[in-house]
Amino acid sequence: MENGSRNKAKVMKRDFLHITDFTADEIWETLDLAKEIKAKLKNREDYKPFKDHSLAMIFAKPSARTRVSFETGFFRLGGQALYLGPNDIGIGKREAIKDIARVFSGYNDMIMARLFDHKHILELAEFASVPVVNGLTDYNHPCQIMADILTIYEHRKNLDNLKIVYVGDGNNIVHSWLHLAARIPFHFTCVCPAGFEPDSRAVKLVEGAGLSTAEISHNLKAGVSGADVIYTDVWASMGQKEEAETREKIFSEFQVNSAMMASTGKDTLFMHCLPAERGREVTDAVMESPQSIVFDEAENRIHAQNAIMVKIAGKM
């Protein structure tokens, strides 16, 4: 494709790389669309916006949930999803990212990538002439947070006066929560050990937007007080396993347990993006409690992602 043609196509297409790629109105539209698509799939309606379409799924960082939710979701919407694992494609290693972007754009209607380096997803989107969806990078996880806020919306029926408390490492999940707080109003607190704070630029993004309050705290009791939702993740993510023993000692006081859930002063919901290491960042009792909405959250990955793909492809 000539540069002029590629640039013209680039102007016309949309990507979903960060929560902030959507306006506040578009986030609400996507949540409503996710509920509509979820109902259609539950009722087995003949809804096939991606008939005769293909989705290339690039996995530098493996994940059962991301693969199954995207592959099943795209299939249920009438399309075919193609899995490319770390042994199939050495993105940024065996082949230049900009070459992969242009080749796959010629083969497929959309690309989803789950990568380590955030710069790789940005380069992939820059050179692809089809929509690119961020399935996760070490910096952020926007599809997960869209599924999370959809789940909270379903359970609470509104997002009024919402306090989300994340307990643990200030990681990619936290960055996407902060990005969401720059678009819609709620109070977000990240309770973490000293030295494990999220990227300060994401916090400043919230402050600059002026819609939400974002707090970084090292005080568990004060941090979780009044929480509508307590959210956690593994203490050592993929690529950090050599730090697991050290992190377990540092994070041991930050385990989400029944006492923490009871200390909030509210009927607090519990969330986890999975996989969970039961007995470490969260107890089995909390995972299995009536307050846990973890498995509704997991199911909603498919519905939120479907809505995101339909929206950026202009299939609404």
mmCIF file of C-alpha atoms in Angstrom:
data_model
loop_
_atom_site.group_PDB
_atom_site.id
_atom_site.type_symbol
_atom_site.label_atom_id
_atom_site.label_comp_id
_atom_site.label_asym_id
_atom_site.label_seq_id
_atom_site.Cartn_x
_atom_site.Cartn_y
_atom_site.Cartn_z
ATOM 1 C CA MET A 1 0.000 0.000 0.000
ATOM 2 C CA GLU A 2 1.359 3.433 -0.889
ATOM 3 C CA ASN A 3 2.059 5.769 2.014
ATOM 4 C CA GLY A 4 -0.722 8.142 0.982
ATOM 5 C CA SER A 5 -3.280 5.331 0.918
ATOM 6 C CA ARG A 6 -2.070 3.950 4.231
ATOM 7 C CA ASN A 7 -2.234 7.368 5.867
ATOM 8 C CA LYS A 8 -5.741 7.926 4.508
ATOM 9 C CA ALA A 9 -6.840 4.565 5.951
ATOM 10 C CA LYS A 10 -5.161 5.451 9.244
ATOM 11 C CA VAL A 11 -7.249 8.625 9.556
ATOM 12 C CA MET A 12 -10.472 6.680 9.014
ATOM 13 C CA LYS A 13 -9.859 3.873 11.500
ATOM 14 C CA ARG A 14 -10.081 3.828 15.293
ATOM 15 C CA ASP A 15 -8.015 1.987 17.861
ATOM 16 C CA PHE A 16 -8.641 1.145 21.501
ATOM 17 C CA LEU A 17 -5.283 1.379 23.246
ATOM 18 C CA HIS A 18 -6.220 3.347 26.372
ATOM 19 C CA ILE A 19 -9.478 4.048 28.182
ATOM 20 C CA THR A 20 -8.929 7.693 27.269
ATOM 21 C CA ASP A 21 -9.264 6.853 23.574
ATOM 22 C CA PHE A 22 -13.003 7.070 24.332
ATOM 23 C CA THR A 23 -14.798 10.203 25.486
ATOM 24 C CA ALA A 24 -17.063 9.995 28.524
ATOM 25 C CA ASP A 25 -20.103 9.754 26.222
ATOM 26 C CA GLU A 26 -18.438 6.955 24.259
ATOM 27 C CA ILE A 27 -17.689 5.028 27.442
ATOM 28 C CA TRP A 28 -21.353 5.196 28.449
ATOM 29 C CA GLU A 29 -22.418 4.246 24.910
ATOM 30 C CA THR A 30 -20.055 1.260 25.004
ATOM 31 C CA LEU A 31 -21.362 0.086 28.379
ATOM 32 C CA ASP A 32 -24.948 0.272 27.111
ATOM 33 C CA LEU A 33 -23.900 -1.502 23.917
ATOM 34 C CA ALA A 34 -22.200 -4.233 25.970
ATOM 35 C CA LYS A 35 -25.444 -4.838 27.868
ATOM 36 C CA GLU A 36 -27.382 -5.002 24.588
ATOM 37 C CA ILE A 37 -24.927 -7.436 22.987
ATOM 38 C CA LYS A 38 -24.857 -9.540 26.158
ATOM 39 C CA ALA A 39 -28.642 -9.873 26.032
ATOM 40 C CA LYS A 40 -28.550 -10.799 22.337
ATOM 41 C CA LEU A 41 -25.973 -13.533 22.943
ATOM 42 C CA LYS A 42 -27.820 -14.871 25.987
ATOM 43 C CA ASN A 43 -30.993 -15.093 23.868
ATOM 44 C CA ARG A 44 -29.090 -16.690 20.961
ATOM 45 C CA GLU A 45 -30.237 -13.952 18.598
ATOM 46 C CA ASP A 46 -28.894 -13.928 15.056
ATOM 47 C CA TYR A 47 -26.542 -10.997 15.590
ATOM 48 C CA LYS A 48 -23.492 -11.236 13.310
ATOM 49 C CA PRO A 49 -21.876 -7.804 12.787
ATOM 50 C CA PHE A 50 -18.530 -9.478 12.025
ATOM 51 C CA LYS A 51 -19.778 -11.986 9.455
ATOM 52 C CA ASP A 52 -16.951 -12.752 6.987
ATOM 53 C CA HIS A 53 -14.490 -10.750 9.142
ATOM 54 C CA SER A 54 -11.263 -11.958 10.727
ATOM 55 C CA LEU A 55 -9.444 -10.935 13.886
ATOM 56 C CA ALA A 56 -5.698 -11.524 14.283
ATOM 57 C CA MET A 57 -4.810 -12.129 17.937
ATOM 58 C CA ILE A 58 -1.138 -11.566 18.746
ATOM 59 C CA PHE A 59 0.025 -12.944 22.083
ATOM 60 C CA ALA A 60 3.522 -12.104 23.243
ATOM 61 C CA LYS A 61 2.169 -12.558 26.773
ATOM 62 C CA PRO A 62 -0.039 -15.681 27.049
ATOM 63 C CA SER A 63 -3.460 -15.610 28.740
ATOM 64 C CA ALA A 64 -6.253 -18.172 28.805
ATOM 65 C CA ARG A 65 -8.979 -15.628 29.620
ATOM 66 C CA THR A 66 -7.938 -13.095 27.004
ATOM 67 C CA ARG A 67 -7.670 -15.727 24.288
ATOM 68 C CA VAL A 68 -10.956 -17.459 25.094
ATOM 69 C CA SER A 69 -12.946 -14.247 25.574
ATOM 70 C CA PHE A 70 -11.747 -12.604 22.346
ATOM 71 C CA GLU A 71 -11.848 -15.786 20.264
ATOM 72 C CA THR A 72 -15.276 -16.832 21.496
ATOM 73 C CA GLY A 73 -16.633 -13.294 21.356
ATOM 74 C CA PHE A 74 -15.550 -12.659 17.778
ATOM 75 C CA PHE A 75 -16.912 -16.067 16.733
ATOM 76 C CA ARG A 76 -20.261 -15.383 18.414
ATOM 77 C CA LEU A 77 -20.440 -12.128 16.431
ATOM 78 C CA GLY A 78 -19.976 -14.019 13.188
ATOM 79 C CA GLY A 79 -16.230 -13.715 12.604
ATOM 80 C CA GLN A 80 -13.109 -15.845 12.764
ATOM 81 C CA ALA A 81 -10.334 -15.178 15.291
ATOM 82 C CA LEU A 82 -6.793 -16.387 14.597
ATOM 83 C CA TYR A 83 -4.444 -17.112 17.511
ATOM 84 C CA LEU A 84 -0.739 -16.316 17.192
ATOM 85 C CA GLY A 85 1.253 -17.265 20.285
ATOM 86 C CA PRO A 86 4.805 -16.386 21.297
ATOM 87 C CA ASN A 87 6.182 -19.293 19.235
ATOM 88 C CA ASP A 88 4.233 -18.228 16.133
ATOM 89 C CA ILE A 89 5.313 -14.613 15.979
ATOM 90 C CA GLY A 90 8.295 -12.894 17.576
ATOM 91 C CA ILE A 91 6.881 -9.385 17.659
ATOM 92 C CA GLY A 92 9.701 -6.883 17.914
ATOM 93 C CA LYS A 93 12.264 -9.707 17.809
ATOM 94 C CA ARG A 94 12.173 -11.827 14.658
ATOM 95 C CA GLU A 95 10.309 -9.224 12.650
ATOM 96 C CA ALA A 96 9.802 -5.460 12.838
ATOM 97 C CA ILE A 97 6.505 -4.420 14.415
ATOM 98 C CA LYS A 98 5.713 -2.028 11.573
ATOM 99 C CA ASP A 99 6.108 -4.898 9.093
ATOM 100 C CA ILE A 100 3.785 -7.152 11.097
ATOM 101 C CA ALA A 101 1.228 -4.331 11.339
ATOM 102 C CA ARG A 102 1.085 -3.816 7.586
ATOM 103 C CA VAL A 103 1.105 -7.506 6.665
ATOM 104 C CA PHE A 104 -1.681 -8.386 9.111
ATOM 105 C CA SER A 105 -3.716 -5.366 8.015
ATOM 106 C CA GLY A 106 -3.746 -6.907 4.551
ATOM 107 C CA TYR A 107 -4.974 -10.246 5.900
ATOM 108 C CA ASN A 108 -7.428 -9.203 8.632
ATOM 109 C CA ASP A 109 -10.154 -6.728 9.543
ATOM 110 C CA MET A 110 -8.916 -6.113 13.088
ATOM 111 C CA ILE A 111 -5.898 -6.847 15.300
ATOM 112 C CA MET A 112 -5.873 -7.568 19.026
ATOM 113 C CA ALA A 113 -2.510 -7.746 20.762
ATOM 114 C CA ARG A 114 -1.474 -8.731 24.291
ATOM 115 C CA LEU A 115 2.094 -7.558 24.698
ATOM 116 C CA PHE A 116 4.730 -6.764 27.281
ATOM 117 C CA ASP A 117 6.150 -3.430 26.093
ATOM 118 C CA HIS A 118 3.570 -0.647 25.747
ATOM 119 C CA LYS A 119 5.618 0.981 22.989
ATOM 120 C CA HIS A 120 4.946 -2.101 20.865
ATOM 121 C CA ILE A 121 1.154 -1.640 20.918
ATOM 122 C CA LEU A 122 1.587 2.029 20.010
ATOM 123 C CA GLU A 123 3.794 1.157 17.039
ATOM 124 C CA LEU A 124 1.456 -1.625 15.949
ATOM 125 C CA ALA A 125 -1.464 0.824 15.884
ATOM 126 C CA GLU A 126 0.576 3.494 14.123
ATOM 127 C CA PHE A 127 1.369 1.271 11.129
ATOM 128 C CA ALA A 128 -1.793 -0.866 11.008
ATOM 129 C CA SER A 129 -4.536 0.277 8.638
ATOM 130 C CA VAL A 130 -7.173 -1.738 10.537
ATOM 131 C CA PRO A 131 -8.395 -1.144 14.124
ATOM 132 C CA VAL A 132 -6.066 -2.322 16.895
ATOM 133 C CA VAL A 133 -7.308 -3.385 20.336
ATOM 134 C CA ASN A 134 -5.002 -3.449 23.347
ATOM 135 C CA GLY A 135 -5.478 -6.812 25.062
ATOM 136 C CA LEU A 136 -2.925 -5.798 27.741
ATOM 137 C CA THR A 137 0.527 -4.291 28.050
ATOM 138 C CA ASP A 138 2.789 -3.850 31.040
ATOM 139 C CA TYR A 139 1.450 -0.279 31.270
ATOM 140 C CA ASN A 140 -2.312 -0.757 31.027
ATOM 141 C CA HIS A 141 -5.267 -3.116 30.576
ATOM 142 C CA PRO A 142 -8.183 -1.078 29.182
ATOM 143 C CA CYS A 143 -10.474 -3.956 28.127
ATOM 144 C CA GLN A 144 -10.355 -5.369 31.666
ATOM 145 C CA ILE A 145 -11.391 -2.082 33.229
ATOM 146 C CA MET A 146 -14.281 -1.676 30.766
ATOM 147 C CA ALA A 147 -15.468 -5.126 31.871
ATOM 148 C CA ASP A 148 -14.989 -4.131 35.509
ATOM 149 C CA ILE A 149 -17.008 -0.933 35.351
ATOM 150 C CA LEU A 150 -19.726 -2.760 33.388
ATOM 151 C CA THR A 151 -19.930 -5.327 36.202
ATOM 152 C CA ILE A 152 -20.137 -2.656 38.895
ATOM 153 C CA TYR A 153 -22.800 -0.849 36.850
ATOM 154 C CA GLU A 154 -24.862 -4.054 36.617
ATOM 155 C CA HIS A 155 -24.631 -4.770 40.352
ATOM 156 C CA ARG A 156 -25.126 -1.226 41.689
ATOM 157 C CA LYS A 157 -27.444 -0.016 38.874
ATOM 158 C CA ASN A 158 -25.551 3.295 38.931
ATOM 159 C CA LEU A 159 -22.057 4.686 39.477
ATOM 160 C CA ASP A 160 -23.081 7.510 41.803
ATOM 161 C CA ASN A 161 -20.710 8.389 44.673
ATOM 162 C CA LEU A 162 -18.605 5.349 43.850
ATOM 163 C CA LYS A 163 -15.422 4.594 45.793
ATOM 164 C CA ILE A 164 -13.111 2.017 44.235
ATOM 165 C CA VAL A 165 -10.204 0.835 46.380
ATOM 166 C CA TYR A 166 -7.426 -1.138 44.757
ATOM 167 C CA VAL A 167 -5.222 -3.027 47.215
ATOM 168 C CA GLY A 168 -1.800 -4.180 46.024
ATOM 169 C CA ASP A 169 0.785 -3.270 43.411
ATOM 170 C CA GLY A 170 0.286 -0.022 41.466
ATOM 171 C CA ASN A 171 0.319 -1.907 38.160
ATOM 172 C CA ASN A 172 -1.301 -1.822 34.707
ATOM 173 C CA ILE A 173 -4.763 -2.412 36.200
ATOM 174 C CA VAL A 174 -4.345 0.680 38.371
ATOM 175 C CA HIS A 175 -3.212 2.787 35.404
ATOM 176 C CA SER A 176 -6.385 1.927 33.487
ATOM 177 C CA TRP A 177 -8.550 2.697 36.534
ATOM 178 C CA LEU A 178 -6.857 6.083 36.706
ATOM 179 C CA HIS A 179 -7.480 6.640 32.993
ATOM 180 C CA LEU A 180 -11.155 5.842 33.544
ATOM 181 C CA ALA A 181 -11.230 8.344 36.418
ATOM 182 C CA ALA A 182 -10.084 10.979 33.929
ATOM 183 C CA ARG A 183 -13.273 10.345 31.921
ATOM 184 C CA ILE A 184 -16.076 9.618 34.411
ATOM 185 C CA PRO A 185 -16.396 10.763 38.045
ATOM 186 C CA PHE A 186 -15.667 8.485 41.008
ATOM 187 C CA HIS A 187 -13.217 8.267 43.895
ATOM 188 C CA PHE A 188 -10.260 5.956 43.373
ATOM 189 C CA THR A 189 -7.777 4.895 46.033
ATOM 190 C CA CYS A 190 -4.720 2.755 45.467
ATOM 191 C CA VAL A 191 -3.502 1.243 48.740
ATOM 192 C CA CYS A 192 -0.017 -0.117 48.192
ATOM 193 C CA PRO A 193 3.324 -0.608 49.945
ATOM 194 C CA ALA A 194 5.801 2.244 49.673
ATOM 195 C CA GLY A 195 7.773 1.941 46.455
ATOM 196 C CA PHE A 196 4.950 0.240 44.552
ATOM 197 C CA GLU A 197 2.950 3.322 43.593
ATOM 198 C CA PRO A 198 1.419 3.684 40.103
ATOM 199 C CA ASP A 199 2.897 5.932 37.416
ATOM 200 C CA SER A 200 2.621 9.521 38.612
ATOM 201 C CA ARG A 201 1.629 10.652 35.102
ATOM 202 C CA ALA A 202 -1.590 8.614 35.357
ATOM 203 C CA VAL A 203 -2.399 10.263 38.694
ATOM 204 C CA LYS A 204 -1.758 13.696 37.186
ATOM 205 C CA LEU A 205 -4.086 12.806 34.316
ATOM 206 C CA VAL A 206 -6.927 12.439 36.842
ATOM 207 C CA GLU A 207 -5.979 15.669 38.588
ATOM 208 C CA GLY A 208 -5.892 17.514 35.265
ATOM 209 C CA ALA A 209 -9.328 16.246 34.242
ATOM 210 C CA GLY A 210 -10.864 17.475 37.489
ATOM 211 C CA LEU A 211 -13.725 14.939 37.480
ATOM 212 C CA SER A 212 -12.565 12.420 40.063
ATOM 213 C CA THR A 213 -10.367 12.194 43.109
ATOM 214 C CA ALA A 214 -7.362 9.865 43.079
ATOM 215 C CA GLU A 215 -5.515 8.956 46.251
ATOM 216 C CA ILE A 216 -2.376 6.900 46.791
ATOM 217 C CA SER A 217 -2.250 5.537 50.327
ATOM 218 C CA HIS A 218 -0.034 3.246 52.387
ATOM 219 C CA ASN A 219 -2.558 3.079 55.228
ATOM 220 C CA LEU A 220 -4.813 0.044 54.819
ATOM 221 C CA LYS A 221 -7.404 0.940 57.460
ATOM 222 C CA ALA A 222 -7.924 4.486 56.212
ATOM 223 C CA GLY A 223 -7.651 3.520 52.567
ATOM 224 C CA VAL A 224 -10.393 0.883 52.537
ATOM 225 C CA SER A 225 -12.803 2.822 54.744
ATOM 226 C CA GLY A 226 -16.048 3.505 52.906
ATOM 227 C CA ALA A 227 -15.099 1.367 49.898
ATOM 228 C CA ASP A 228 -17.932 0.334 47.597
ATOM 229 C CA VAL A 229 -15.529 -2.013 45.827
ATOM 230 C CA ILE A 230 -12.248 -3.588 46.908
ATOM 231 C CA TYR A 231 -10.161 -4.804 43.999
ATOM 232 C CA THR A 232 -6.913 -6.728 43.981
ATOM 233 C CA ASP A 233 -4.540 -8.569 41.653
ATOM 234 C CA VAL A 234 -1.621 -10.967 41.990
ATOM 235 C CA TRP A 235 1.419 -9.586 43.770
ATOM 236 C CA ALA A 236 3.850 -10.782 41.075
ATOM 237 C CA SER A 237 2.621 -10.671 37.478
ATOM 238 C CA MET A 238 4.002 -12.605 34.527
ATOM 239 C CA GLY A 239 7.568 -11.413 34.003
ATOM 240 C CA GLN A 240 7.967 -10.682 37.743
ATOM 241 C CA LYS A 241 8.015 -14.255 39.066
ATOM 242 C CA GLU A 242 11.667 -14.009 40.067
ATOM 243 C CA GLU A 243 10.498 -11.312 42.506
ATOM 244 C CA ALA A 244 7.660 -13.436 43.903
ATOM 245 C CA GLU A 245 9.330 -14.405 47.185
ATOM 246 C CA THR A 246 10.430 -10.848 47.950
ATOM 247 C CA ARG A 247 7.062 -9.406 46.976
ATOM 248 C CA GLU A 248 5.200 -11.908 49.163
ATOM 249 C CA LYS A 249 7.009 -10.579 52.237
ATOM 250 C CA ILE A 250 6.375 -6.944 51.260
ATOM 251 C CA PHE A 251 2.703 -7.426 50.392
ATOM 252 C CA SER A 252 1.732 -9.878 53.167
ATOM 253 C CA GLU A 253 -0.138 -7.176 55.129
ATOM 254 C CA PHE A 254 -2.112 -6.245 51.991
ATOM 255 C CA GLN A 255 -3.997 -9.531 51.663
ATOM 256 C CA VAL A 256 -7.727 -9.029 51.106
ATOM 257 C CA ASN A 257 -9.417 -11.115 53.797
ATOM 258 C CA SER A 258 -12.742 -11.210 55.605
ATOM 259 C CA ALA A 259 -11.544 -8.782 58.283
ATOM 260 C CA MET A 260 -10.599 -6.198 55.648
ATOM 261 C CA MET A 261 -13.938 -6.602 53.870
ATOM 262 C CA ALA A 262 -15.794 -6.155 57.174
ATOM 263 C CA SER A 263 -13.786 -3.057 58.097
ATOM 264 C CA THR A 264 -15.097 -0.858 55.263
ATOM 265 C CA GLY A 265 -18.359 0.056 56.970
ATOM 266 C CA LYS A 266 -20.289 -0.873 53.811
ATOM 267 C CA ASP A 267 -21.589 -3.935 51.988
ATOM 268 C CA THR A 268 -18.483 -3.862 49.851
ATOM 269 C CA LEU A 269 -18.132 -5.795 46.602
ATOM 270 C CA PHE A 270 -14.942 -7.753 45.869
ATOM 271 C CA MET A 271 -13.273 -7.896 42.445
ATOM 272 C CA HIS A 272 -10.182 -9.574 40.976
ATOM 273 C CA CYS A 273 -9.093 -9.615 37.321
ATOM 274 C CA LEU A 274 -7.875 -13.262 37.631
ATOM 275 C CA PRO A 275 -6.037 -15.557 37.776
ATOM 276 C CA ALA A 276 -6.132 -15.380 41.568
ATOM 277 C CA GLU A 277 -3.538 -16.940 43.830
ATOM 278 C CA ARG A 278 -5.859 -17.897 46.651
ATOM 279 C CA GLY A 279 -4.178 -17.650 50.032
ATOM 280 C CA ARG A 280 -1.862 -14.877 48.862
ATOM 281 C CA GLU A 281 -3.441 -11.610 47.682
ATOM 282 C CA VAL A 282 -6.933 -12.852 48.608
ATOM 283 C CA THR A 283 -8.333 -15.565 50.831
ATOM 284 C CA ASP A 284 -10.520 -18.386 49.630
ATOM 285 C CA ALA A 285 -13.266 -17.153 51.966
ATOM 286 C CA VAL A 286 -13.436 -13.758 50.214
ATOM 287 C CA MET A 287 -13.324 -15.319 46.741
ATOM 288 C CA GLU A 288 -16.296 -17.524 47.638
ATOM 289 C CA SER A 289 -18.231 -14.929 49.633
ATOM 290 C CA PRO A 290 -21.563 -13.399 48.546
ATOM 291 C CA GLN A 291 -19.682 -10.104 48.137
ATOM 292 C CA SER A 292 -17.478 -11.567 45.420
ATOM 293 C CA ILE A 293 -18.494 -10.618 41.871
ATOM 294 C CA VAL A 294 -15.297 -12.028 40.380
ATOM 295 C CA PHE A 295 -16.968 -14.483 38.025
ATOM 296 C CA ASP A 296 -19.535 -11.994 36.741
ATOM 297 C CA GLU A 297 -16.544 -9.732 36.111
ATOM 298 C CA ALA A 298 -14.738 -12.519 34.242
ATOM 299 C CA GLU A 299 -17.765 -13.224 32.036
ATOM 300 C CA ASN A 300 -18.143 -9.546 31.237
ATOM 301 C CA ARG A 301 -14.738 -9.511 29.566
ATOM 302 C CA ILE A 302 -16.387 -11.099 26.532
ATOM 303 C CA HIS A 303 -19.287 -8.617 26.469
ATOM 304 C CA ALA A 304 -17.221 -5.479 27.057
ATOM 305 C CA GLN A 305 -14.678 -6.529 24.436
ATOM 306 C CA ASN A 306 -17.412 -7.328 21.937
ATOM 307 C CA ALA A 307 -18.867 -3.855 22.439
ATOM 308 C CA ILE A 308 -15.451 -2.208 22.056
ATOM 309 C CA MET A 309 -14.791 -4.088 18.809
ATOM 310 C CA VAL A 310 -18.233 -3.313 17.401
ATOM 311 C CA LYS A 311 -17.850 0.372 18.280
ATOM 312 C CA ILE A 312 -14.380 0.949 16.819
ATOM 313 C CA ALA A 313 -15.282 -1.038 13.694
ATOM 314 C CA GLY A 314 -18.310 1.195 13.125
ATOM 315 C CA LYS A 315 -20.718 -1.760 13.208
ATOM 316 C CA MET A 316 -23.246 -0.150 15.561
#
